Coordinates of C-alpha atoms and ligand atoms in Angstrom, one line a residue:
X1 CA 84.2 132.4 89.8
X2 CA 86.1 132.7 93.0
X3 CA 83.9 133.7 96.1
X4 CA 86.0 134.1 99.0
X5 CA 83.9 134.6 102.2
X6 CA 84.8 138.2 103.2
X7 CA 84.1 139.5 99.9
X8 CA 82.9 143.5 100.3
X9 CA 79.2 143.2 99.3
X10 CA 79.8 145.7 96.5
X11 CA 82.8 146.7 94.9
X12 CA 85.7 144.5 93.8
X13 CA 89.3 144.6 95.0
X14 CA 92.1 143.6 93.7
X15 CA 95.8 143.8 94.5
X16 CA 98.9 143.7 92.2
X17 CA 102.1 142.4 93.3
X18 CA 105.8 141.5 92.4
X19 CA 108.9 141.9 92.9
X20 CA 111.0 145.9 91.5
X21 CA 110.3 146.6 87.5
X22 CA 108.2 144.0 87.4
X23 CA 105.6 146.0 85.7
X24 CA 102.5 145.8 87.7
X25 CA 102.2 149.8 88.2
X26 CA 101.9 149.7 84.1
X27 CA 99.7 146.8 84.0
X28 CA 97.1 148.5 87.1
X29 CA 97.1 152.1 85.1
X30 CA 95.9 149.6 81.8
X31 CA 93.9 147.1 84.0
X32 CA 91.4 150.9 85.0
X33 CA 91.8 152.4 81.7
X34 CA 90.1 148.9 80.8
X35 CA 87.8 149.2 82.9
X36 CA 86.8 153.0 82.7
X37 CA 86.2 152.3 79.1
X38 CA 83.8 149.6 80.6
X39 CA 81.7 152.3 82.2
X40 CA 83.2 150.6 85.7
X41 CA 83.9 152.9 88.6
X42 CA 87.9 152.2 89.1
X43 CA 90.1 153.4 92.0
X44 CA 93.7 153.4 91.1
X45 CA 95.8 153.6 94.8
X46 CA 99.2 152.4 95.9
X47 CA 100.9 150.9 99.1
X48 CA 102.4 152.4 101.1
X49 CA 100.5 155.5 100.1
X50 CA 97.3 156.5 98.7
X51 CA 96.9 159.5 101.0
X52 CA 98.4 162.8 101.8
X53 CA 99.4 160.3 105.1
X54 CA 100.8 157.2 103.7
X55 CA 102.6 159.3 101.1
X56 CA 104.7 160.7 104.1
X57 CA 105.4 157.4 105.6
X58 CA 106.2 156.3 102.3
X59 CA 108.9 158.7 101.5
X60 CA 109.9 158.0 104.8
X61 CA 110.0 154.2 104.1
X62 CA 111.8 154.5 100.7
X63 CA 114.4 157.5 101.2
X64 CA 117.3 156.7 101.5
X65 CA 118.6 156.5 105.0
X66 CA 121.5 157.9 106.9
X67 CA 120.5 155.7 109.7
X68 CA 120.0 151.6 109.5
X69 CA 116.2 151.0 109.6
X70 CA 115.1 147.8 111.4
X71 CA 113.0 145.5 110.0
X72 CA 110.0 146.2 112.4
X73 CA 110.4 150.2 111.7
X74 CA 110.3 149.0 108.0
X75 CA 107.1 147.0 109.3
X76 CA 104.9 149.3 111.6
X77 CA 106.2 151.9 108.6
X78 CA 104.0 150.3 106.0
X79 CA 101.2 149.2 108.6
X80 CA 100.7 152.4 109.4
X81 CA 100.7 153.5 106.2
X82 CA 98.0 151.0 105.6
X83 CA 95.8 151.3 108.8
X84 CA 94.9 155.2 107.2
X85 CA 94.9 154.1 103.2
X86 CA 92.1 151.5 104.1
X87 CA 89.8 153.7 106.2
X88 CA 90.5 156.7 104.2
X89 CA 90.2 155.2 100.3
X90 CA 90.3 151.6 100.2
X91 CA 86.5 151.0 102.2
X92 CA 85.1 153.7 101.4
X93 CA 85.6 152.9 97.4
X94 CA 84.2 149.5 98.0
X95 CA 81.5 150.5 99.6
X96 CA 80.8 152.3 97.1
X97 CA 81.0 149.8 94.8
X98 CA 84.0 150.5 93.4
X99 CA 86.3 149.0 91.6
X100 CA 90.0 149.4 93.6
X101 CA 93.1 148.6 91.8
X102 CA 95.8 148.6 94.7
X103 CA 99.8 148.5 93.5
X104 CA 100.9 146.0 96.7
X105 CA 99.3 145.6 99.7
X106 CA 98.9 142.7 102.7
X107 CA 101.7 140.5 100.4
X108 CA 104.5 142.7 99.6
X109 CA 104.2 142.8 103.8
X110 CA 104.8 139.6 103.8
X111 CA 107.3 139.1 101.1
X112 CA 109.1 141.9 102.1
X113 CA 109.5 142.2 105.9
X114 CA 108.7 138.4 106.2
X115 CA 110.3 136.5 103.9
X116 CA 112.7 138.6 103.0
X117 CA 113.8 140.8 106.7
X118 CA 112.9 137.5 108.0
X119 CA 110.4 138.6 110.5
X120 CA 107.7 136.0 111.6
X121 CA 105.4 135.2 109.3
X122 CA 102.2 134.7 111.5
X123 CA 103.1 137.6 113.4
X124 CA 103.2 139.8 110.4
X125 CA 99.8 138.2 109.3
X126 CA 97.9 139.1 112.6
X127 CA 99.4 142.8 112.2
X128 CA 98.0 142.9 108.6
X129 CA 94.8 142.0 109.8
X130 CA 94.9 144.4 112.1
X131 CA 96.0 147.3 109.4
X132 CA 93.9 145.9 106.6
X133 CA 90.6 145.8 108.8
X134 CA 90.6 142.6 108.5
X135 CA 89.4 143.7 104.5
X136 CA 91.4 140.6 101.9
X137 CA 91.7 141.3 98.9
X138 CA 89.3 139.2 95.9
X139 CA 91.8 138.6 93.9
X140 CA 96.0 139.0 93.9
X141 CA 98.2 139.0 90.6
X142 CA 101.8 138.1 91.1
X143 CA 103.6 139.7 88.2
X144 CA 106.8 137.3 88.1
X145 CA 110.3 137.7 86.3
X146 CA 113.8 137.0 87.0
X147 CA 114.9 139.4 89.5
X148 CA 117.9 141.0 87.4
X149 CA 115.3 141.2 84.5
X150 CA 113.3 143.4 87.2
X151 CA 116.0 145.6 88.8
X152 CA 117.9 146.4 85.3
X153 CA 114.1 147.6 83.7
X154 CA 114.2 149.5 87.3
X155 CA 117.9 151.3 86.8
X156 CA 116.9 152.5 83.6
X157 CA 113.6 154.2 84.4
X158 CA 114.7 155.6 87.8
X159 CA 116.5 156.5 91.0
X160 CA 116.4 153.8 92.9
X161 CA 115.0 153.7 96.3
X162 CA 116.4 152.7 99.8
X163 CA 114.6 148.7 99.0
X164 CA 115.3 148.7 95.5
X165 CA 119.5 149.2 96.4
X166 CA 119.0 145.8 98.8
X167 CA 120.6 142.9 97.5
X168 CA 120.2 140.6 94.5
X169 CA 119.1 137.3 97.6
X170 CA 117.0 140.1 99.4
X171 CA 115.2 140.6 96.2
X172 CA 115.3 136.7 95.5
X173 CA 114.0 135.6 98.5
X174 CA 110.8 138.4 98.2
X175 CA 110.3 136.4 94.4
X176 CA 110.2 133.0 96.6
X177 CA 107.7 134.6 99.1
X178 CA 105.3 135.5 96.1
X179 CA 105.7 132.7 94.5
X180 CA 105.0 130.5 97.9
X181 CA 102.1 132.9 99.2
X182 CA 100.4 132.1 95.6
X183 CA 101.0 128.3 96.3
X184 CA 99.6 128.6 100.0
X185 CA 96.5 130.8 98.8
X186 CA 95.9 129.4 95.0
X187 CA 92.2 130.6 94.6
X188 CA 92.9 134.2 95.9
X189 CA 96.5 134.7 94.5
X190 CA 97.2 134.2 90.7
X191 CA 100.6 134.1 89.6
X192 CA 101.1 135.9 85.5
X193 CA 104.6 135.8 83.8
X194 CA 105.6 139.4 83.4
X195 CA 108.1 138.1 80.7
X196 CA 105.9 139.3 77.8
X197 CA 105.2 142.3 76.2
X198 CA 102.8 144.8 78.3
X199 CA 100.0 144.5 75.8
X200 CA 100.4 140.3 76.2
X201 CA 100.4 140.6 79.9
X202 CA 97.1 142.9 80.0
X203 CA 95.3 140.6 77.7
X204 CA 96.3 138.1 80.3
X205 CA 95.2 140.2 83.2
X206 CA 91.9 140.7 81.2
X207 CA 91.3 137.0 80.8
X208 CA 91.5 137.0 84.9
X209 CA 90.1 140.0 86.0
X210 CA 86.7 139.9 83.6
X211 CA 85.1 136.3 85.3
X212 CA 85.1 138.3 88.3
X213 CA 83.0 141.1 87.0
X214 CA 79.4 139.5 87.1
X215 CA 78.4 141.6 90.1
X216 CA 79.9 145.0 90.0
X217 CA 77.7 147.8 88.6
X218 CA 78.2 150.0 85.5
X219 CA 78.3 153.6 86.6
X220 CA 78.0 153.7 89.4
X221 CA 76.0 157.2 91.5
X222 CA 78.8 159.0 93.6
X223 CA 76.0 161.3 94.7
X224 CA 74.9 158.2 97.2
X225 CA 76.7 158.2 100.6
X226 CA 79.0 155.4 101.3
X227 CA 77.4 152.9 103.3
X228 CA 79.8 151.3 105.9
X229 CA 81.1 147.9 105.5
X230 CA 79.4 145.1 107.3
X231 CA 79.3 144.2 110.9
X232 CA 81.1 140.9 110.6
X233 CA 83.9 141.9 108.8
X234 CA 84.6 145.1 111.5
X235 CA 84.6 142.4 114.6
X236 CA 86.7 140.4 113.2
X237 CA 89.4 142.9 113.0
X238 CA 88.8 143.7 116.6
X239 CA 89.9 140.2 117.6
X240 CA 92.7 140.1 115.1
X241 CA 95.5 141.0 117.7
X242 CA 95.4 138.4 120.4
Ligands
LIG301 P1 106.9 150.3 94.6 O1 105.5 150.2 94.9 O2 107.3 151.4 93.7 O3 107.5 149.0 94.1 O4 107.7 150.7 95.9 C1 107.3 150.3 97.2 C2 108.4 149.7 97.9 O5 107.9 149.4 99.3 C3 108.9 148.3 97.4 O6 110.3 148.3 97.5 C4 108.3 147.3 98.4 C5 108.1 148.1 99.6 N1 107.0 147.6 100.5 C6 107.4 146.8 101.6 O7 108.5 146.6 101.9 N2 106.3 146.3 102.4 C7 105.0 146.6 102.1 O8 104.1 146.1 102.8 C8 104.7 147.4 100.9 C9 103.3 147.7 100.6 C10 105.8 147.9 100.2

């Protein structure tokens, strides 16, 4: 079972990732129904968003512009976004115990603004620290597919946004940061083909998701007050930014 160090002491968290129409906001909305029917306190959120907040930055990440947006607006947009998501719904779910089920977070940053925008890489990683409190997620899915594959499912079911109109190599080279972040951080970050059918690529989150499980309570008591996350975890944030 993977343990990483900073694991919340209650609560699970998990992050879903990939590149446009790749599926993982179908596959998070099945991953909680899964786990509601469980009796398993699930938080379904989104990056950017998740509050009344982050939704504003997010429509102003995504609209489309009249103006060029530079990569580091693109990048203190969706840190921002973050910074407020994390203290308002993210921590306080886990400490909770909680379940969360997050559509993108610290990667897409990466894959994004980094590889993509080409902005620094380490620099980007500090800043996430500093946004995400430091909090990692327990465990990453990389839904991957051929990028046309992902922007023609896109076209079909909607408008597209400001990022999803970027290039066919802007979109190629966020699939190769994915796939390399997965390679650099194989026990956090597991990569699923998102080739299949939805129901075959549940079944396959399933098989990932339940050895993880072990520890998380079955309904859980919302009456209790959220207890704050541990010491450790919050000084380390504090240092993030050199
Ligand atoms: P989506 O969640 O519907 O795919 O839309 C979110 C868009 O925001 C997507 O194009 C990726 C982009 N994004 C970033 O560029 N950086 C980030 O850190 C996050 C969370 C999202």
């Amino acid at each position: 079972m993977m343990t990483p160090r900073n694991r919340p002491p209650r609560g699970l968290f998990i992050t879903l990732e990939g590149t446009e129409g790749c599926g993982k906001s179908t596959q998070a909305k099945l991953l909680g129904e899964h786990l509601r029917n469980q009796g398993y306190d699930t938080v379904e959120t989104r990056e950017p968003g998740g509050t009344p907040l982050a939704e504003k930055i997010r429509s102003l990440l995504l609209d489309r512009a009249d103006e060029p947006v530079a990569p580091e607006t693109e990048a203190f947009l969706v840190l921002a976004a973050r910074r407020q998501h994390v203290a308002q719904v993210i921590e306080p779910a886990l400490a909770r115990g909680s379940i969360v089920l997050c559509d993108r977070f610290i990667d897409s940053t990466l894959a994004y603004q980094g590889y993509a925008r080409g902005l620094d890489i380490a620099t980007l990683e500090r800043l996430n620290r500093l946004a995400a409190h430091a909090l990692m997620p327990d465990l990453t899915l990389v839904f991957d597919l051929p990028v046309s594959t992902g922007l023609a499912r896109r076209r079909s079911a909607a408008e597209l946004n400001r990022l999803d109109r970027e290039s066919l190599r802007f979109h190629r080279s966020v699939r190769t940061g994915f796939l390399d972040l997965a390679k650099r951080h194989p026990t956090r970050i597991k990569v699923l083909s998102a080739r299949a059918s939805k129901e075959t690529v549940a079944h396959a989150v399933a098989r990932v998701v339940t050895p993880m499980l072990g520890h998380i309570r079955r309904g859980v008591d919302h009456n209790r007050p959220a207890a704050s996350r541990p010491s450790p975890q919050k000084s380390q944030a504090r240092h993030a930014i050199r």
